[in-house]
Amino acid sequence: MIDFPILSTLLAIPILGILFMSLIRANNANAERNLKQTALWISFLNFIASLALLFSFDLNNPEFQFVEHYFWLDSSISYHLGVDGISILLIVLTTLLLPICILASYDSIQFAVKEYLISFLVLETFMIGVFCSLDLVLFYLFFEGGLIPMFLIIGIWGGERRVYSTFKFFLYTLAGSVFMLLAIIYIYWEAGTTNVVDLLSYNFTYSEQFYLWLAFFASFMVKIPMWPFHTWLPDAHVEAPTAGSVILAGVLLKMAGYGFIRFSIGMFPDASVFFAPMVFTLSIIAIIATSLIALVQKDMKKLIAYSSVAHMGFVTLGIFTFTLQGIEGAVIQMISHGIVSAALFLCVGVVYDRLHTREIERYGGLVNKMPFYSFAFMIFILASLGLPGTSGFVGEFLVLLSIFSVNTYFAVFATTGVVLAATYSLWLYRKVIFGALVKDDLMDILDLTKKEIIIFVPLIFLTFFIGIYPKPVIDIIEPATSNIVKNIQGKLS
Amino acid sequence: MSMFITLLPEIIIFLGGCFLLILGLFIKKIKIINNASIILIIAVLILILFQPIQSILENSFIVDEFSQVFKIMILLGSLSCLIMFNSSNEDLHINIYEFPILILFASIGMMIMVSSNDLLSMFVGLELQSLSLYVLASLNRNSLLSSEAGIKYFILGALSSGLLLFGISYIYGFTGNTNFNLIAVNYNSQSLGLLIGIVFVCAGLAFKVSAVPFHMWTPDVYQGAPTPVTGFFALAPKIAAMGLLVRFLFNSFGEIYFDWQQIIIFISIASMVFAAFAAIAQSNIKRLMAYSSIGHVGYALIGVACVSTEGLRSLVIYLLIYLVMNIAVFSFILSMKRKDEYFENISDLSGLYKNHPFASVMITLTMFSLAGIPPLAGFFGKFYIFMAAIESNMFILSIIGVLASVVGAFYYLRIVKIIYFDEPQEKFDGFSIKSLNFLFYPSSVLITVFCFYPSPVINIADFTIRSLL
């Protein structure tokens, strides 16, 4: 089991699945059904494979595991894979969300089904690749490559303003990322390698760190996204199909958070410390401003999108405290947000499939007709605002704890974000679920179908599991995190 | 004897071309002439692989690794052009059997260009190539646009040849030599006359590679010329002129690179930025590809401007990938036809994926590759180019380059948008033409799978530049 190239297998399963699926002709409804079934099984198989990865993961080993190292471009730019406690969880999150996405688009996607499923499977390979590549060029390849399927997903199957949104998404992210490419090339010439393991112990000079950090930051701040470059996110979310929003909020945003943890603070600790106040300020602005913006939204998806920006603000806050709790909190917040925001977008998708509108005003009193739905929605809303006992609380609490130890003022401002989150989340919930059922078209709305229940059950389970008993998760990320923190402190002193 | 062997590929094409020219008078069947030319080129391609490395005619004509690889690229370009012509000559109403022969003669000219190590052989090759191209551009006599393209190309081309010749005379006058290697020994780097010579020759060659500010002919000629000819313009002459530029600059003025480096940097930046913005407003896909090729030349010129091993290596990688991408695009453009009517507007592609799902996927990937998005081949081309630029500490140039590539991504994405996001139209007939599919699918698949096994291309590039160092 040890020598088996399980990470390459994870990358290869979706690709092989695509080759298989491209042989199936999607000329009638039956064949399309078969295609969806096939894609579902492929992604489920990948999920099982990632579970195998998780269970054979050695908890006590803080180094990268399952390492694969082959010749690729030249002797120093190689095909180098490996996972540690942080990336392994994000990989499992990815493979978990993929079958859910495919299941969620069973009925809502009516045309070009084959292209749709292929896009998602390609995207899965790229996302897993981002989290397990240990070579900067390989990382960039996966990081940018994900733009292609996402561009198509939003552009082809999106809503009315899909063209504008998808171009905005693509060009924003690309413009940010090209600077990272130049930085990677500079690192190649300066350090003589793009091997992440070697680079983590390499010492860049102070001025080099300064520019390289900014180049990486340009890429990650657009992707995560941070204020003031967050404006692509609400547009992309609103126009994307439900599954697209799920994967966007669930995984794509985490790639940037992961990048901060792995590269920015690991390779450029001096610059990270220097810029930390700026990151804090931007994060605080993001948390408060986007929470206030979320309060006045008329569109459910837009509201959740803005809340995503606020939640990712906590992630960056946690990462740049350089403390054990902070980074652990950030990772848990990422995982939790990956589950909860994905679930919230699915919740919106449920009512959107029935009424084809996302306007909050058009809903009200759903609790009378959709009790199961109201229950599921409530859990995720509460998890989103960070109620103790749900996964949202653990991450936010750890982050606030660590930021308090660094700077009290920032902590105070960040905490107001939690209050604001409660305000807009509960406001949304009250508007949609409670109140009198007066709207005509809501009278015969149906509750969750079996398929939708199957989608929500694992997400509800995970929300509570991480919230009530986070120890297994912390056990997995702790060795890797303490390794990172030790590395930073070693370099700083 | 050694002279004969060294010139054998050129001689074979020349004799074969003359023979076909006479044969054509009697049989008047374009298909036969065309197929014979294809066979001729394939034979020469194989011959080039086995040629010994040597220089003849007092070192004015060189066969080395560099010229071999460039000749192979040029002949591949000519070959794909002939294959494209094979499938389209009847529908384009070009009943001129000289077409393949002109391509052959242009190929000879280009082969001489990349082999020449002397101002005289360089000019002879360049003119042979240019004269053939002028005729090719205006080949479609019934079309006003094609005639206009030919005339425009001819007038501006003659002007650029004049500039080139003027520069050559200065270089000869101030060094007393025409051989590149002897120029390198005999120049006086303080001489202003020599500098003028370099500037004029660079301007003449920049015209041939269609770099800004000498690009004005490109969009009109690309649009006006028959599509197989446009494909030929985009493929072979650019590569040949780029090879010539490299050999001219490096062999004769490699030591005083600071004199010409700024010129190359300027036209490189100008080409990248201009092409990125100008292409946005285009509605004709051939015109768009003209601007795209200007942009690509800008990136390739970064490789020249680096004046380093890494730079030349990246240039060769870039040109190889550029060649494959353009073969894919032009065979695709030629497939856009219904009955015998060809469509050239980008809007004609709307909703293509409904009728031609597989072709749409492949052209989409090609477009992303042209935009330089990983993991497609075009990304690696740009990656190596910027690698060379950063190694030479040209940070500003690389930042402008990557930003231009972001702007440039927009117009490639626009094509993807039209193919996938817009309302479908009728089917095209052209996507079932075997010879076009034979070009389109292998080349677009190559672009896609390049990332899995990039080392052959990198090894070829290393091999190519061995003789220049």
PDB file of C-alpha atoms in Angstrom, chain A residues 318-441:
ATOM      1  CA  GLY A 318      -5.860  33.180  11.260  1.00  0.00           C
ATOM      2  CA  ILE A 319      -3.076  32.372   8.845  1.00  0.00           C
ATOM      3  CA  PHE A 320      -1.206  35.620   9.391  1.00  0.00           C
ATOM      4  CA  THR A 321      -1.086  35.312  13.160  1.00  0.00           C
ATOM      5  CA  PHE A 322       1.622  32.662  12.603  1.00  0.00           C
ATOM      6  CA  THR A 323       0.395  30.837  15.678  1.00  0.00           C
ATOM      7  CA  LEU A 324      -0.579  27.213  15.991  1.00  0.00           C
ATOM      8  CA  GLN A 325      -4.178  28.013  16.879  1.00  0.00           C
ATOM      9  CA  GLY A 326      -4.456  30.605  14.187  1.00  0.00           C
ATOM     10  CA  ILE A 327      -3.383  28.360  11.343  1.00  0.00           C
ATOM     11  CA  GLU A 328      -5.319  25.398  12.701  1.00  0.00           C
ATOM     12  CA  GLY A 329      -8.344  27.605  13.032  1.00  0.00           C
ATOM     13  CA  ALA A 330      -7.884  28.824   9.481  1.00  0.00           C
ATOM     14  CA  VAL A 331      -7.698  25.279   8.152  1.00  0.00           C
ATOM     15  CA  ILE A 332     -10.773  24.195  10.102  1.00  0.00           C
ATOM     16  CA  GLN A 333     -12.577  27.321   8.983  1.00  0.00           C
ATOM     17  CA  MET A 334     -11.727  26.452   5.385  1.00  0.00           C
ATOM     18  CA  ILE A 335     -13.005  22.897   5.760  1.00  0.00           C
ATOM     19  CA  SER A 336     -16.088  24.042   7.614  1.00  0.00           C
ATOM     20  CA  HIS A 337     -16.813  26.756   5.096  1.00  0.00           C
ATOM     21  CA  GLY A 338     -16.255  24.220   2.347  1.00  0.00           C
ATOM     22  CA  ILE A 339     -19.019  22.098   3.804  1.00  0.00           C
ATOM     23  CA  VAL A 340     -21.392  24.783   5.048  1.00  0.00           C
ATOM     24  CA  SER A 341     -21.292  27.238   2.166  1.00  0.00           C
ATOM     25  CA  ALA A 342     -21.513  24.368  -0.288  1.00  0.00           C
ATOM     26  CA  ALA A 343     -24.581  23.187   1.588  1.00  0.00           C
ATOM     27  CA  LEU A 344     -26.071  26.670   1.616  1.00  0.00           C
ATOM     28  CA  PHE A 345     -25.701  26.969  -2.127  1.00  0.00           C
ATOM     29  CA  LEU A 346     -27.328  23.580  -2.434  1.00  0.00           C
ATOM     30  CA  CYS A 347     -30.185  24.863  -0.260  1.00  0.00           C
ATOM     31  CA  VAL A 348     -30.643  27.798  -2.607  1.00  0.00           C
ATOM     32  CA  GLY A 349     -30.452  25.363  -5.501  1.00  0.00           C
ATOM     33  CA  VAL A 350     -33.301  23.322  -4.042  1.00  0.00           C
ATOM     34  CA  VAL A 351     -35.774  26.191  -4.069  1.00  0.00           C
ATOM     35  CA  TYR A 352     -34.363  27.584  -7.294  1.00  0.00           C
ATOM     36  CA  ASP A 353     -35.087  24.303  -9.047  1.00  0.00           C
ATOM     37  CA  ARG A 354     -38.694  24.570  -7.913  1.00  0.00           C
ATOM     38  CA  LEU A 355     -39.394  28.258  -8.464  1.00  0.00           C
ATOM     39  CA  HIS A 356     -36.581  29.426 -10.769  1.00  0.00           C
ATOM     40  CA  THR A 357     -35.924  32.551  -8.810  1.00  0.00           C
ATOM     41  CA  ARG A 358     -33.403  33.442  -6.163  1.00  0.00           C
ATOM     42  CA  GLU A 359     -35.049  36.628  -5.040  1.00  0.00           C
ATOM     43  CA  ILE A 360     -35.558  36.623  -1.294  1.00  0.00           C
ATOM     44  CA  GLU A 361     -38.786  38.610  -1.676  1.00  0.00           C
ATOM     45  CA  ARG A 362     -40.404  35.840  -3.662  1.00  0.00           C
ATOM     46  CA  TYR A 363     -40.201  33.415  -0.756  1.00  0.00           C
ATOM     47  CA  GLY A 364     -41.681  33.285   2.728  1.00  0.00           C
ATOM     48  CA  GLY A 365     -43.341  30.776   4.992  1.00  0.00           C
ATOM     49  CA  LEU A 366     -41.633  27.772   3.476  1.00  0.00           C
ATOM     50  CA  VAL A 367     -41.644  26.045   6.850  1.00  0.00           C
ATOM     51  CA  ASN A 368     -45.299  25.221   6.381  1.00  0.00           C
ATOM     52  CA  LYS A 369     -44.703  23.280   3.194  1.00  0.00           C
ATOM     53  CA  MET A 370     -41.104  22.158   3.494  1.00  0.00           C
ATOM     54  CA  PRO A 371     -40.289  21.051   7.036  1.00  0.00           C
ATOM     55  CA  PHE A 372     -37.290  18.904   6.148  1.00  0.00           C
ATOM     56  CA  TYR A 373     -35.875  21.629   3.992  1.00  0.00           C
ATOM     57  CA  SER A 374     -36.326  24.187   6.749  1.00  0.00           C
ATOM     58  CA  PHE A 375     -34.531  21.898   9.155  1.00  0.00           C
ATOM     59  CA  ALA A 376     -31.530  21.384   6.888  1.00  0.00           C
ATOM     60  CA  PHE A 377     -31.378  25.051   5.976  1.00  0.00           C
ATOM     61  CA  MET A 378     -31.464  26.015   9.644  1.00  0.00           C
ATOM     62  CA  ILE A 379     -28.530  23.802  10.514  1.00  0.00           C
ATOM     63  CA  PHE A 380     -26.378  25.301   7.802  1.00  0.00           C
ATOM     64  CA  ILE A 381     -27.433  28.853   8.559  1.00  0.00           C
ATOM     65  CA  LEU A 382     -26.500  28.334  12.191  1.00  0.00           C
ATOM     66  CA  ALA A 383     -23.221  26.698  11.237  1.00  0.00           C
ATOM     67  CA  SER A 384     -22.512  29.601   8.942  1.00  0.00           C
ATOM     68  CA  LEU A 385     -22.948  32.143  11.714  1.00  0.00           C
ATOM     69  CA  GLY A 386     -20.753  30.068  13.999  1.00  0.00           C
ATOM     70  CA  LEU A 387     -23.097  28.568  16.576  1.00  0.00           C
ATOM     71  CA  PRO A 388     -21.231  26.448  19.139  1.00  0.00           C
ATOM     72  CA  GLY A 389     -21.667  22.791  18.384  1.00  0.00           C
ATOM     73  CA  THR A 390     -21.368  23.294  14.659  1.00  0.00           C
ATOM     74  CA  SER A 391     -18.215  23.253  12.581  1.00  0.00           C
ATOM     75  CA  GLY A 392     -18.348  26.994  11.979  1.00  0.00           C
ATOM     76  CA  PHE A 393     -17.753  27.716  15.647  1.00  0.00           C
ATOM     77  CA  VAL A 394     -14.514  25.749  16.009  1.00  0.00           C
ATOM     78  CA  GLY A 395     -12.666  27.527  13.245  1.00  0.00           C
ATOM     79  CA  GLU A 396     -13.889  31.008  14.078  1.00  0.00           C
ATOM     80  CA  PHE A 397     -13.198  30.542  17.766  1.00  0.00           C
ATOM     81  CA  LEU A 398      -9.628  29.386  17.214  1.00  0.00           C
ATOM     82  CA  VAL A 399      -9.006  32.252  14.832  1.00  0.00           C
ATOM     83  CA  LEU A 400     -10.424  34.832  17.229  1.00  0.00           C
ATOM     84  CA  LEU A 401      -8.402  33.328  20.063  1.00  0.00           C
ATOM     85  CA  SER A 402      -5.191  33.641  18.124  1.00  0.00           C
ATOM     86  CA  ILE A 403      -5.908  37.120  16.795  1.00  0.00           C
ATOM     87  CA  PHE A 404      -6.696  38.261  20.317  1.00  0.00           C
ATOM     88  CA  SER A 405      -3.240  37.157  21.441  1.00  0.00           C
ATOM     89  CA  VAL A 406      -1.686  39.142  18.609  1.00  0.00           C
ATOM     90  CA  ASN A 407      -3.677  42.330  18.601  1.00  0.00           C
ATOM     91  CA  THR A 408      -6.733  43.157  20.683  1.00  0.00           C
ATOM     92  CA  TYR A 409      -8.123  45.835  18.374  1.00  0.00           C
ATOM     93  CA  PHE A 410      -8.194  43.543  15.389  1.00  0.00           C
ATOM     94  CA  ALA A 411      -9.889  40.939  17.566  1.00  0.00           C
ATOM     95  CA  VAL A 412     -12.596  43.397  18.571  1.00  0.00           C
ATOM     96  CA  PHE A 413     -13.326  44.330  14.976  1.00  0.00           C
ATOM     97  CA  ALA A 414     -13.258  40.725  13.847  1.00  0.00           C
ATOM     98  CA  THR A 415     -15.764  39.789  16.523  1.00  0.00           C
ATOM     99  CA  THR A 416     -18.234  42.354  15.246  1.00  0.00           C
ATOM    100  CA  GLY A 417     -18.117  40.345  12.042  1.00  0.00           C
ATOM    101  CA  VAL A 418     -19.517  37.373  13.926  1.00  0.00           C
ATOM    102  CA  VAL A 419     -22.427  39.486  15.144  1.00  0.00           C
ATOM    103  CA  LEU A 420     -23.069  40.813  11.670  1.00  0.00           C
ATOM    104  CA  ALA A 421     -22.959  37.286  10.292  1.00  0.00           C
ATOM    105  CA  ALA A 422     -25.704  36.337  12.708  1.00  0.00           C
ATOM    106  CA  THR A 423     -27.729  39.342  11.582  1.00  0.00           C
ATOM    107  CA  TYR A 424     -27.727  38.695   7.863  1.00  0.00           C
ATOM    108  CA  SER A 425     -27.950  34.906   8.165  1.00  0.00           C
ATOM    109  CA  LEU A 426     -30.942  34.969  10.483  1.00  0.00           C
ATOM    110  CA  TRP A 427     -32.544  37.723   8.433  1.00  0.00           C
ATOM    111  CA  LEU A 428     -32.271  35.556   5.343  1.00  0.00           C
ATOM    112  CA  TYR A 429     -33.654  32.561   7.178  1.00  0.00           C
ATOM    113  CA  ARG A 430     -36.594  34.462   8.621  1.00  0.00           C
ATOM    114  CA  LYS A 431     -37.495  35.985   5.242  1.00  0.00           C
ATOM    115  CA  VAL A 432     -37.399  32.703   3.389  1.00  0.00           C
ATOM    116  CA  ILE A 433     -38.624  30.162   5.880  1.00  0.00           C
ATOM    117  CA  PHE A 434     -40.853  31.945   8.378  1.00  0.00           C
ATOM    118  CA  GLY A 435     -43.724  34.327   8.006  1.00  0.00           C
ATOM    119  CA  ALA A 436     -47.071  33.584   6.499  1.00  0.00           C
ATOM    120  CA  LEU A 437     -47.313  31.471   3.394  1.00  0.00           C
ATOM    121  CA  VAL A 438     -49.086  33.983   1.176  1.00  0.00           C
ATOM    122  CA  LYS A 439     -47.375  33.792  -2.214  1.00  0.00           C
ATOM    123  CA  ASP A 440     -49.470  31.854  -4.722  1.00  0.00           C
ATOM    124  CA  ASP A 441     -46.694  29.938  -6.406  1.00  0.00           C
TER     125      ASP A 441
END
